[in-house]
Structures are given as structure tokens and as C-alpha cells.
Short mmCIF file of C-alpha atoms in Angstrom, two decimals:
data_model
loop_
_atom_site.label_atom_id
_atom_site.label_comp_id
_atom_site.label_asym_id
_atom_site.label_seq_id
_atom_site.Cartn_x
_atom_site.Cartn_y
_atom_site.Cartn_z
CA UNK A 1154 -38.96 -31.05 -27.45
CA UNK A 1155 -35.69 -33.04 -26.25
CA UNK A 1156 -33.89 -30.79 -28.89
CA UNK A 1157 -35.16 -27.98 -27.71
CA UNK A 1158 -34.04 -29.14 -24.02
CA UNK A 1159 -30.75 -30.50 -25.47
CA UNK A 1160 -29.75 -26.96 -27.25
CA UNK A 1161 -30.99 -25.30 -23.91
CA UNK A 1162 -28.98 -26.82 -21.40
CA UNK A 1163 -26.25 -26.54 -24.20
CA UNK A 1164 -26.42 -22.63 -24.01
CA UNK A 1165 -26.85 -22.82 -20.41
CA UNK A 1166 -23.52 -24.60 -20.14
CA UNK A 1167 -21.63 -22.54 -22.73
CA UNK A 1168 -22.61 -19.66 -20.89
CA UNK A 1169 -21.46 -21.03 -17.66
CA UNK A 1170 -18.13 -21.67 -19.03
CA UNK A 1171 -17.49 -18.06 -20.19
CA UNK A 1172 -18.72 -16.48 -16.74
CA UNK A 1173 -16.18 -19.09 -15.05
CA UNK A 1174 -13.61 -18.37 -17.64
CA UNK A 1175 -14.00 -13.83 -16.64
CA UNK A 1176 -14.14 -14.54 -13.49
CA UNK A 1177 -11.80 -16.79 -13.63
CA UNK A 1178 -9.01 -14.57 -15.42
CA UNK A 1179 -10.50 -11.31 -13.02
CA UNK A 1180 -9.07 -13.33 -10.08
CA UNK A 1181 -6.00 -14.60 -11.72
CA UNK A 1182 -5.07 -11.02 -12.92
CA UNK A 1183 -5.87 -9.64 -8.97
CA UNK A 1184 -4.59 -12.76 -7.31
CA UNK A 1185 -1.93 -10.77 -5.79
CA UNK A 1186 -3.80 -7.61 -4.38
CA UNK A 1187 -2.34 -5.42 -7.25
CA UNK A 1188 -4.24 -4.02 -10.22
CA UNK A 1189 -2.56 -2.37 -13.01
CA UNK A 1190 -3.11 0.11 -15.72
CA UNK A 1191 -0.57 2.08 -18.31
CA UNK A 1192 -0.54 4.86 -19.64
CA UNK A 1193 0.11 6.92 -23.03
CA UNK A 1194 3.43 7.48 -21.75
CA UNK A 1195 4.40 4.30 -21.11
CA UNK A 1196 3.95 4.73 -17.12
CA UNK A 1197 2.68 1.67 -15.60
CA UNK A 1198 0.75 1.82 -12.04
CA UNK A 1199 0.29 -0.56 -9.41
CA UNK A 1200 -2.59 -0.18 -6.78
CA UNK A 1201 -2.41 -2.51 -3.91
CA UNK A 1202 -6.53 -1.13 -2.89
CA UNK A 1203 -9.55 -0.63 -4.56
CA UNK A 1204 -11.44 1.29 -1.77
CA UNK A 1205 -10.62 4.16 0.59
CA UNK A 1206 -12.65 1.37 3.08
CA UNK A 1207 -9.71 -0.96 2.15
CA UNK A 1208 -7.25 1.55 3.34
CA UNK A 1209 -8.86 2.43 6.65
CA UNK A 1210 -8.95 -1.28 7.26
CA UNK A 1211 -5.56 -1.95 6.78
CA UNK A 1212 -4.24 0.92 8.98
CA UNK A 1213 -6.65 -0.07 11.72
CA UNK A 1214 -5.68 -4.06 11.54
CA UNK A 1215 -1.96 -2.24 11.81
CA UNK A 1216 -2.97 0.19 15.23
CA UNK A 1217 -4.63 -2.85 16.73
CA UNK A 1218 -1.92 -4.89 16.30
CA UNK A 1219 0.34 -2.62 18.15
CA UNK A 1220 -2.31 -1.97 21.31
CA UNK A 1221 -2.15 -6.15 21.39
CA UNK A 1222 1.95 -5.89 22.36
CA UNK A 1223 1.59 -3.08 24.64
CA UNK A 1224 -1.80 -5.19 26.20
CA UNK A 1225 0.63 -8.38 26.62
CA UNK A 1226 3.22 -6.30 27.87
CA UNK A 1227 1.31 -4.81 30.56
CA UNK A 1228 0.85 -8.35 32.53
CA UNK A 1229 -2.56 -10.15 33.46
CA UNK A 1230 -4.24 -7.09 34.71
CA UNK A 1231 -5.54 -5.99 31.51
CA UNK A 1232 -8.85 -5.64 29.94
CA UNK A 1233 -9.78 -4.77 26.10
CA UNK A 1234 -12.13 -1.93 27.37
CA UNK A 1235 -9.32 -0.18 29.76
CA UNK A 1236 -7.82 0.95 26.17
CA UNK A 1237 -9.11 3.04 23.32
CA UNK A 1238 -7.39 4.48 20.20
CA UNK A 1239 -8.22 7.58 18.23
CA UNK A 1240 -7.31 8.01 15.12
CA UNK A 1241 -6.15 10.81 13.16
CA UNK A 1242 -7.44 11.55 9.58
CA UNK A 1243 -4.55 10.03 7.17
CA UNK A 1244 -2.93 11.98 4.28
CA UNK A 1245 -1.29 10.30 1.18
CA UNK A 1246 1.89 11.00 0.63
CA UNK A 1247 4.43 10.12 -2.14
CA UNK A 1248 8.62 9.49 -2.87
CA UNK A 1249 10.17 9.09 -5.94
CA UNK A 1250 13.84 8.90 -7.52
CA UNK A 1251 15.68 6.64 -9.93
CA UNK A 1252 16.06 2.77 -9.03
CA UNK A 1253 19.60 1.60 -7.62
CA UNK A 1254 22.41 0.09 -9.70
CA UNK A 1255 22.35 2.62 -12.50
CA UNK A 1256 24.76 5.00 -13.68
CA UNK A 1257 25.13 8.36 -12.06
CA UNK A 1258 23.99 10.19 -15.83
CA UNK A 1259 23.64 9.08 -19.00
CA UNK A 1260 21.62 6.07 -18.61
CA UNK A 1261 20.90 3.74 -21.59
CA UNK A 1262 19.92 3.37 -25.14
CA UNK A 1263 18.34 0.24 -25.70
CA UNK A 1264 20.13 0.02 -29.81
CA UNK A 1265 16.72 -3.25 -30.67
CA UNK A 1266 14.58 -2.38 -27.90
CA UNK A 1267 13.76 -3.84 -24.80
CA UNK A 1268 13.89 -2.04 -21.43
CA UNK A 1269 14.40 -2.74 -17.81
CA UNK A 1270 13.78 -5.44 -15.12
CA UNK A 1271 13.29 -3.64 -12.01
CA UNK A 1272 13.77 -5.59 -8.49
CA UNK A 1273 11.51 -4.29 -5.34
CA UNK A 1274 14.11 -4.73 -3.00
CA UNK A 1275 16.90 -2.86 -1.48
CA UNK A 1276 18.08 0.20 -3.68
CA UNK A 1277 18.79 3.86 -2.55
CA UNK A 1278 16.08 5.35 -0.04
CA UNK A 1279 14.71 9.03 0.04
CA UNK A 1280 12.29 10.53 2.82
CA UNK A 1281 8.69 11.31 2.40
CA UNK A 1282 7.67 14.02 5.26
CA UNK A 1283 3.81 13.94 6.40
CA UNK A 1284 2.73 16.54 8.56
CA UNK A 1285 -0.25 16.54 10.37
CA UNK A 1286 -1.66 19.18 13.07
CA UNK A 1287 -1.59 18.63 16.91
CA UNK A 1288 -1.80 16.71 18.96
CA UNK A 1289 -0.56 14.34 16.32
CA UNK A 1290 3.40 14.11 15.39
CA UNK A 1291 4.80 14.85 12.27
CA UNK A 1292 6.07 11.29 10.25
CA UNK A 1293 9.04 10.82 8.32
CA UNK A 1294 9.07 7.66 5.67
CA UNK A 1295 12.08 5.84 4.63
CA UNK A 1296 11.60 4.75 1.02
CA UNK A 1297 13.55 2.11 -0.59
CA UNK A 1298 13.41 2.58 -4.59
CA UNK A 1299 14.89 -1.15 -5.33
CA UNK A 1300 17.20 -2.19 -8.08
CA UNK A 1301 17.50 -2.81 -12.07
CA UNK A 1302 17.68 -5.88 -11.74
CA UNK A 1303 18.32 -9.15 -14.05
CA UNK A 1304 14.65 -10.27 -13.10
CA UNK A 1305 11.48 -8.78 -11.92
CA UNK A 1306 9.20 -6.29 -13.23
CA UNK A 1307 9.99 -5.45 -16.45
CA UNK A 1308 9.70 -1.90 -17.54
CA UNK A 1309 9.81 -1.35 -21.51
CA UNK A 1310 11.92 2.20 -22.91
CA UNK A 1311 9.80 3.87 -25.04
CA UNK A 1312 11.97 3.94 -28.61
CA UNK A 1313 15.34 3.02 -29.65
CA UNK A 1314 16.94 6.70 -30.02
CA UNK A 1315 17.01 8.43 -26.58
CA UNK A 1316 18.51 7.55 -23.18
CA UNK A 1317 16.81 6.09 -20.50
CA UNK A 1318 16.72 5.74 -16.60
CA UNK A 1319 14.74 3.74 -14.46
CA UNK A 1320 12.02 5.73 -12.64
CA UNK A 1321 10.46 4.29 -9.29
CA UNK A 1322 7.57 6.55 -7.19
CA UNK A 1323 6.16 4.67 -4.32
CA UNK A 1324 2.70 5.86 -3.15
CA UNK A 1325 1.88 5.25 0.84
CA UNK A 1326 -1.14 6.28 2.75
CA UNK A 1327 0.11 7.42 6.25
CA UNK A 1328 -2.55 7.95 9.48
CA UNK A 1329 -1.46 8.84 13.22
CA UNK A 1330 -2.97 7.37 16.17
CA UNK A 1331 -2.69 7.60 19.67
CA UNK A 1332 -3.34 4.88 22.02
CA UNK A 1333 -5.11 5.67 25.64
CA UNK A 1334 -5.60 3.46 28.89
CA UNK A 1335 -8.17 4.04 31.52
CA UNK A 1336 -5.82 4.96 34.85
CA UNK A 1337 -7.12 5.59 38.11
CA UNK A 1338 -5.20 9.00 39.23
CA UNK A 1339 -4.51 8.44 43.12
CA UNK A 1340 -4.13 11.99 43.85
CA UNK A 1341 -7.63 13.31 42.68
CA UNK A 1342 -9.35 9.91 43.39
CA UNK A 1343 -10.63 9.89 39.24
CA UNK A 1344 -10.32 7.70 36.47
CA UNK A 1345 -9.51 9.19 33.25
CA UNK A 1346 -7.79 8.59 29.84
CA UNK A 1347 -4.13 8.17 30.18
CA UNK A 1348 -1.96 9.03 26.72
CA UNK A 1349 0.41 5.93 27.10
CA UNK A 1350 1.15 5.91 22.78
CA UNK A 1351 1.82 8.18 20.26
CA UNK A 1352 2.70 6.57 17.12
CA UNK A 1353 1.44 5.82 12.59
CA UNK A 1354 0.66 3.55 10.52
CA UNK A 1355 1.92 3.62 7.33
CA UNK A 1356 0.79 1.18 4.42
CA UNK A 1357 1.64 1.51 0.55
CA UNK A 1358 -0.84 1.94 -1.66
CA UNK A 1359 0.65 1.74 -4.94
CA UNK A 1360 4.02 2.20 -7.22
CA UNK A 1361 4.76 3.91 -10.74
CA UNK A 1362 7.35 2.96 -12.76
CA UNK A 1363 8.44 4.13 -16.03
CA UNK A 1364 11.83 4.52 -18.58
CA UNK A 1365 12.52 8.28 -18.02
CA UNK A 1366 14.71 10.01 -20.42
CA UNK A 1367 17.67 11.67 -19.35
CA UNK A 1368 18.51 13.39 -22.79
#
């Protein structure tokens, strides 16, 4: 019987250490919001969400934050339910181009291998347009591409024969808002719903990066 208890609670703890070792390496590997998968092609792709809810949070935490400054801004005489923002429906939108600090053509053959470290910072910038309908405004995105780099992500060419660039697409999900405040209008003695903000949030939802051959 105490064997029998003995081999029990031996399984019991066994078992314990593998579901804290899964879980263990599940939170390590999404410790910093991103999850990533590759491809055939060699295209690896970083998601910063898992959920669409995820998305909608973030924008909202963003359009709150901005109703807070114009709130303080507005002096004492201020209450939470004097303001109310609508949102519009958000549209994904990517931008794409080769990493800074590469040559203009040619790129590189990598002779043993190897590939490229690419640096999320700074770079050459290209425009992603959004449109949306009215009464919302149209958004343009400034998208920095970053740098190869000595250190950062590293990005592995695909064989030793062809030429290679550095590929960056950044992936944002983009949603308008507008921001009202309740405003007594002396001239027809009414309150109503004063536009005082129209303005986006913009948050990036994930990056592909690849060696792309230029020969």
C-alpha cells in the first residue's frame, strides 16, 4: 500500500513538473507580447496580438488616453460623463521596403552562409494611406523600416548562390475616433454633442522579415 502511495505521488509530481516546465517555456517564448512563426520561404512573422479583442483594447486604452489630456486641459469644470467618443470601424493596413544601410542594388551573397541582423530602429520611412468614409479623416502612417544592423534580429539568406536584400513589412491596425463634449448652446437654450476632436489610433500588429533576392 505505501508503494502504491509512494509511486502515486511520484507520478503526480513528475507530471507536475512537465505541466510547469510547458507552461513554463509557453510564457518564456511569449514573454514579450510577440509570437512567431516561419515559413517555407524562409519569411519569419511577428504578431504583437492574439485576438481581434486585443486590438480593440489597445486602440481604446490609446483614445482614452487622449480624452484624459484634453479633460485636464479643460480646467476643474469637467466631468467624465460631459464627454463621449465614437469610434470608427478600423482597417489594417500595411508598408513595406528594404531595411536602411544597404546598398542601392546588388545586395549580398553570403559565400558560408549566414544572413542578416536587422535593428528596429531608425532606417528609411515610407507612407501607408488608410482611408476611411465620412465623417472620419483619411490617415497617413509614417513607417520606419530600421537598419542591418551588427545586432538584433537575425534574419538567415536562404542559400549560398544568389544575392540578397533585407526585406522589412510592418503590419499596423489603424481606427478613427472622434471625441464629443456635452455644450450648452446659449443661442437655442439646448445641450447637445459638441465635435471638439477628430483624430486615430494607430497600433502595430505585427512585422515580416525575410532575405529577398535581388538577382
Amino acid at each position: 500500500m505505501k508503494k502504491n502511495m509512494k509511486y502515486k505521488s511520484f507520478l503526480m509530481f513528475l507530471l507536475s513538473v512537465i505541466i510547469f516546465s510547458t507552461s513554463g517555456f509557453a510564457a518564456s517564448a511569449n514573454s514579450s507580447g510577440k509570437f512567431d512563426s516561419e515559413d517555407s520561404t524562409g519569411k519569419t512573422s511577428i504578431t504583437y496580438y492574439e485576438t481581434e479583442e486585443e486590438i480593440l483594447e489597445a486602440h481604446k486604452k490609446l483614445a482614452e488616453e487622449e480624452l484624459r489630456k484634453i479633460m485636464s486641459g479643460n480646467g476643474l469644470f469637467n466631468h467624465p460623463d460631459d464627454y463621449k467618443i465614437e469610434y470608427g470601424d478600423r482597417k489594417n493596413t500595411k508598408a513595406g521596403g528594404y531595411a536602411g544601410n544597404q546598398p542601392d542594388s546588388n545586395g549580398y551573397r553570403f559565400n558560408t552562409g549566414g544572413g542578416f541582423y536587422w535593428s528596429d530602429s531608425g532606417g528609411p520611412t515610407v507612407t501607408a494611406n488608410v482611408a476611411f468614409p465620412y465623417p472620419w479623416d483619411h490617415v497617413s502612417l509614417s513607417v520606419p523600416l530600421g537598419n542591418k544592423s551588427t545586432s538584433g534580429v537575425f534574419v538567415t539568406v536562404p542559400n549560398t548562390v544568389d544575392r540578397f536584400k533585407l526585406w522589412i513589412d510592418k503590419h499596423y491596425s489603424v481606427q478613427p475616433y472622434n471625441i464629443y463634449q456635452w455644450t450648452y448652446d446659449y443661442n437655442s437654450g439646448f445641450y447637445y454633442w459638441k465635435l471638439i476632436s477628430k483624430s486615430h489610433t494607430s497600433t502595430r500588429t505585427g512585422v515580416d522579415y525575410w532575405a529577398k533576392k535581388v538577382n
